Each structure stands twice: as C-alpha cells, then as structure tokens.
Coordinates of C-alpha atoms in Angstrom, one line a residue:
M1345 CA -5.4 -170.7 -33.7
L1346 CA -2.5 -171.1 -31.3
K1347 CA -0.8 -173.6 -33.7
I1348 CA -0.8 -170.9 -36.4
Y1349 CA 1.0 -168.4 -34.1
R1350 CA 3.8 -170.9 -33.6
N1351 CA 5.1 -169.5 -36.9
L1352 CA 6.1 -166.4 -35.0
K1353 CA 9.1 -168.1 -33.5
P1354 CA 11.5 -166.5 -36.0
Y1355 CA 10.3 -163.1 -34.8
I1356 CA 10.5 -163.6 -31.0
F1357 CA 13.1 -160.8 -30.6
H1358 CA 10.9 -158.5 -32.6
I1359 CA 8.0 -159.3 -30.3
I1360 CA 10.1 -158.7 -27.2
G1361 CA 11.1 -155.3 -28.6
I1362 CA 7.4 -154.5 -29.3
V1363 CA 6.4 -155.4 -25.7
V1364 CA 9.2 -153.1 -24.3
L1365 CA 8.3 -150.3 -26.6
V1366 CA 4.5 -150.6 -25.9
F1367 CA 5.3 -150.6 -22.2
L1368 CA 7.4 -147.4 -22.5
Q1369 CA 4.7 -145.8 -24.6
V1370 CA 2.0 -146.6 -21.9
L1371 CA 4.3 -145.2 -19.2
A1372 CA 4.7 -142.0 -21.1
D1373 CA 0.9 -141.7 -21.7
L1374 CA 0.1 -142.3 -18.0
Y1375 CA 2.8 -139.9 -16.8
L1376 CA 1.6 -137.0 -18.9
P1377 CA -1.5 -136.2 -16.7
T1378 CA 0.7 -136.2 -13.6
I1379 CA 3.0 -133.6 -15.1
M1380 CA 0.0 -131.5 -16.2
S1381 CA -1.4 -131.7 -12.7
D1382 CA 1.9 -130.5 -11.3
I1383 CA 2.0 -127.6 -13.8
I1384 CA -1.5 -126.5 -12.7
N1385 CA -0.9 -126.9 -8.9
D1386 CA 2.7 -125.7 -8.6
G1387 CA 3.0 -123.5 -11.7
I1388 CA -0.2 -121.8 -12.7
I1389 CA -1.8 -121.4 -9.3
K1390 CA 1.5 -120.1 -7.8
E1391 CA 2.2 -118.1 -10.9
N1392 CA 5.7 -119.7 -11.3
V1393 CA 6.5 -119.1 -14.9
G1394 CA 9.9 -120.8 -14.7
Y1395 CA 8.4 -123.9 -13.3
I1396 CA 5.7 -123.9 -16.0
M1397 CA 8.4 -123.6 -18.7
H1398 CA 10.5 -126.4 -17.1
E1399 CA 7.7 -128.8 -16.7
G1400 CA 6.3 -127.9 -20.1
L1401 CA 9.6 -128.9 -21.8
Y1402 CA 9.7 -132.1 -19.7
M1403 CA 6.2 -132.9 -20.8
L1404 CA 7.2 -132.3 -24.4
L1405 CA 10.1 -134.6 -24.0
I1406 CA 7.9 -137.4 -22.5
S1407 CA 5.4 -136.9 -25.4
G1408 CA 8.3 -137.3 -27.9
I1409 CA 9.6 -140.4 -26.3
G1410 CA 6.0 -141.9 -26.3
A1411 CA 5.6 -141.0 -30.0
V1412 CA 9.0 -142.5 -31.0
C1413 CA 8.1 -145.7 -29.1
A1414 CA 4.7 -145.9 -30.8
V1415 CA 6.3 -145.5 -34.3
L1416 CA 9.0 -148.1 -33.6
A1417 CA 6.4 -150.5 -32.2
S1418 CA 4.2 -150.1 -35.3
L1419 CA 7.2 -150.6 -37.5
L1420 CA 8.2 -153.8 -35.8
S1421 CA 4.7 -155.2 -35.7
S1422 CA 4.3 -154.5 -39.4
Q1423 CA 7.6 -156.4 -40.1
V1424 CA 6.3 -159.3 -37.9
S1425 CA 2.9 -159.3 -39.6
V1426 CA 4.4 -159.3 -43.2
G1427 CA 6.9 -162.0 -42.4
F1428 CA 4.2 -164.1 -40.6
G1429 CA 1.9 -163.7 -43.7
R1430 CA 4.7 -164.9 -46.0
I1431 CA 5.2 -168.0 -43.9
M1432 CA 1.5 -168.7 -43.8
R1433 CA 1.1 -168.4 -47.6
D1434 CA 4.0 -170.7 -48.2
Q1435 CA 2.5 -173.3 -45.8
V1436 CA -0.9 -173.0 -47.3
F1437 CA 0.5 -173.3 -50.8
E1438 CA 2.6 -176.4 -50.0
H1439 CA -0.4 -178.0 -48.2
V1440 CA -2.7 -177.4 -51.2
E1441 CA -0.1 -178.8 -53.6
G1442 CA -0.4 -182.1 -51.7
F1443 CA -4.2 -182.3 -52.2
S1444 CA -5.8 -185.1 -54.2
M1445 CA -8.2 -184.4 -57.0
H1446 CA -11.1 -185.3 -54.7
E1447 CA -10.0 -182.7 -52.2
F1448 CA -9.6 -180.1 -54.9
D1449 CA -13.2 -180.7 -56.0
R1450 CA -14.5 -180.7 -52.4
F1451 CA -13.0 -177.3 -51.5
G1452 CA -13.1 -175.6 -54.9
S1453 CA -10.6 -173.2 -56.5
S1454 CA -12.4 -170.1 -55.2
T1455 CA -12.2 -171.2 -51.6
L1456 CA -8.5 -172.2 -51.9
I1457 CA -7.7 -168.8 -53.4
T1458 CA -9.6 -167.0 -50.6
R1459 CA -7.7 -169.1 -48.0
T1460 CA -4.3 -168.2 -49.5
T1461 CA -5.0 -164.5 -50.0
N1462 CA -7.8 -162.9 -48.0
D1463 CA -7.6 -165.2 -45.0
V1464 CA -3.9 -164.7 -44.6
V1465 CA -4.5 -160.9 -44.8
Q1466 CA -7.1 -161.3 -42.1
V1467 CA -4.6 -163.1 -39.9
Q1468 CA -1.9 -160.5 -40.6
T1469 CA -4.4 -157.7 -39.6
A1470 CA -5.3 -159.6 -36.4
T1471 CA -1.6 -160.0 -35.6
I1472 CA -1.0 -156.2 -35.9
M1473 CA -4.1 -155.6 -33.7
I1474 CA -2.8 -158.0 -31.1
L1475 CA 0.7 -156.6 -31.0
N1476 CA -0.3 -152.9 -31.1
F1477 CA -3.7 -152.5 -29.4
M1478 CA -4.6 -155.7 -27.5
L1479 CA -1.1 -155.8 -25.9
R1480 CA -1.4 -152.1 -25.0
S1481 CA -4.8 -152.3 -23.4
P1482 CA -4.0 -154.6 -20.4
I1483 CA -0.7 -152.7 -19.7
M1484 CA -2.7 -149.4 -19.8
C1485 CA -5.4 -150.9 -17.6
I1486 CA -3.0 -152.2 -14.9
G1487 CA -1.0 -149.0 -15.0
A1488 CA -4.1 -146.8 -14.7
V1489 CA -5.4 -148.8 -11.7
M1490 CA -2.0 -148.6 -10.0
L1491 CA -1.8 -144.8 -10.7
A1492 CA -5.4 -144.3 -9.5
Y1493 CA -4.6 -146.3 -6.3
S1494 CA -1.6 -144.0 -5.6
K1495 CA -3.9 -141.0 -5.9
D1496 CA -7.2 -142.2 -4.5
K1497 CA -8.1 -145.6 -3.2
K1498 CA -11.9 -145.0 -3.7
L1499 CA -11.3 -144.2 -7.3
T1500 CA -9.4 -147.5 -7.7
V1501 CA -12.5 -149.5 -6.4
L1502 CA -14.7 -147.7 -8.9
L1503 CA -12.4 -148.6 -11.8
L1504 CA -12.2 -152.2 -10.7
E1505 CA -16.0 -152.4 -10.5
T1506 CA -16.3 -151.3 -14.2
L1507 CA -14.0 -154.0 -15.5
P1508 CA -16.5 -156.9 -15.4
V1509 CA -19.0 -154.7 -17.3
V1510 CA -16.5 -154.0 -20.0
A1511 CA -15.5 -157.7 -20.2
V1512 CA -19.2 -158.7 -20.6
I1513 CA -19.7 -156.1 -23.4
I1514 CA -16.6 -157.3 -25.2
F1515 CA -17.9 -160.9 -25.0
I1516 CA -21.3 -160.0 -26.3
V1517 CA -19.8 -158.0 -29.2
G1518 CA -17.6 -161.0 -30.1
K1519 CA -20.6 -163.3 -30.1
F1520 CA -22.3 -161.1 -32.7
V1521 CA -19.2 -160.4 -34.8
M1522 CA -18.1 -164.0 -35.4
P1523 CA -21.2 -165.2 -37.3
I1524 CA -21.0 -162.1 -39.5
F1525 CA -17.3 -162.8 -40.2
R1526 CA -18.2 -166.3 -41.3
Q1527 CA -20.8 -165.0 -43.7
V1528 CA -18.3 -162.5 -45.1
Q1529 CA -15.9 -165.3 -45.8
K1530 CA -18.5 -167.3 -47.7
K1531 CA -19.5 -164.3 -49.8
I1532 CA -15.8 -163.7 -50.6
D1533 CA -15.6 -167.3 -51.8
K1534 CA -18.6 -166.8 -54.0
L1535 CA -17.2 -163.6 -55.4
N1536 CA -13.9 -165.3 -56.3
L1537 CA -15.8 -168.1 -57.9
V1538 CA -17.8 -165.8 -60.2
L1539 CA -14.7 -163.8 -61.0
R1540 CA -12.7 -166.9 -61.8
E1541 CA -15.5 -168.3 -64.1
N1542 CA -15.6 -165.0 -66.0
L1543 CA -11.8 -164.9 -66.5
T1544 CA -11.5 -168.5 -67.6
G1545 CA -14.6 -168.5 -69.8
I1546 CA -14.1 -165.0 -71.3
R1547 CA -14.0 -166.3 -74.9
V1548 CA -17.2 -168.4 -74.5
I1549 CA -19.0 -165.4 -72.9
R1550 CA -18.0 -163.2 -75.8
A1551 CA -18.9 -165.8 -78.3
F1552 CA -22.4 -166.1 -77.0
N1553 CA -22.8 -162.4 -76.3
R1554 CA -23.3 -162.9 -72.5
E1555 CA -21.3 -159.9 -71.3
K1556 CA -24.3 -158.1 -69.9
H1557 CA -25.6 -161.2 -68.1
E1558 CA -22.2 -161.9 -66.5
K1559 CA -21.7 -158.2 -65.5
K1560 CA -25.1 -158.3 -63.9
R1561 CA -24.2 -161.5 -62.1
F1562 CA -20.9 -160.1 -60.9
D1563 CA -22.6 -156.9 -59.7
T1564 CA -25.1 -158.9 -57.7
V1565 CA -22.4 -160.9 -56.0
N1566 CA -20.2 -157.9 -55.5
G1567 CA -23.0 -155.8 -54.0
D1568 CA -24.2 -158.6 -51.6

C-alpha cells in the first residue's frame, strides 16, 4: 500500500498545504469553546453587552477562518486525489498492456476492468479520507488533550484513559470490515463479467430470444 502512495510525490506541496490548513482548522475549532466560555463568564454573568458583542464578532471571525481553511483543504485534497487516480489508472493500464495471453486468461477481463476503474476510485476515496479526516483526528486529539490539561489535569487523565478503548474499537471494526470489502470486490468482478458478456453477445442473445433470461441473470447478480 505504501508503494502506491509513492505516486503522491508530484503533489507534495499540496499535501503540505493541506496539513497546514487542517492544523489551522483544528485550532479554530478548539478555540471556539474557550471564547464561548469567556462570553458566559465575563459577558453574560457580568451583563457586559459590549464585551459580548466584541467576543461574538471575534468568535464569528474565528469560525469564518476555520470554514475557509476547511474548504481550501477539501479543494486541495480533491485535486490530489484526482491527480493520484489519473497516475494510478495510467500505471495499471500500462502494466496490463504488458500481460501475456495466459495472464489475461488468468485474471479475466472483468477483474482487470474492476481494477482499473472501481479499485482506483476506492483508493481515491481512501486518499481523501486520509487527507481530510484521518489527518484531522490526531491533531484534534492532541490539541484537545493539551487544552484539557491547561484547564483541568484530572480531565486530561480521563481523556487519556479512553484512548486505548477507542483504539481497540477501531481495530475490531477494521477486522470485520476488511473481509466484507473483499467480498464486495468479488461481487463487482462478477457484475462486470455478466455485463460484459451481455454487451459483447447482444446479437446472439437477441437471435435466440434470451433477453428475459439474461435480464434475470443480471438482476440476480446486481441485487446480490
């Protein structure tokens, strides 16, 4: 998997930009509760309308900065994902072009089509998830622990104690998801096979009046 992501080298500056933008977004998200706390303690309780207005505008500014960073990070990650997918498809196509007839027969056209299309899309989706969400989570976690430590040390201990539980849950979910993902890939291969057979043999199917049979066959595979 790491070998695949070596193709991200042309987008290294995009990735650095995403990291910076996500970091700024997390800082904005973590700072908002602090501003809200100040508004309640120093504004609402003391009935200081001017302070409430000032901090409210400041809170709005921080929210805007966080939103802009989130949009820009999503835009850059989409550009990286699309470019990465283009490189992957080119490499898969060039590799398949070098196959022998025996290798073509061993893999099958439906499997090769799935690898070039659906699998590349899956990798693109995973790339966006990593750049947008998986990158954001550890930064948010570290920032939240540091902020909690500055407010209450006991609260920090409680947060740290929950981390192993969360890690175990994620590991268990991953163990269940991976076999399901492999089954889905096999079913997509089968669907592509049936669809390809119908398209290439459409004249024979019509000549022998097998439209209903093939439709039923496709519906069975499609609904599986």
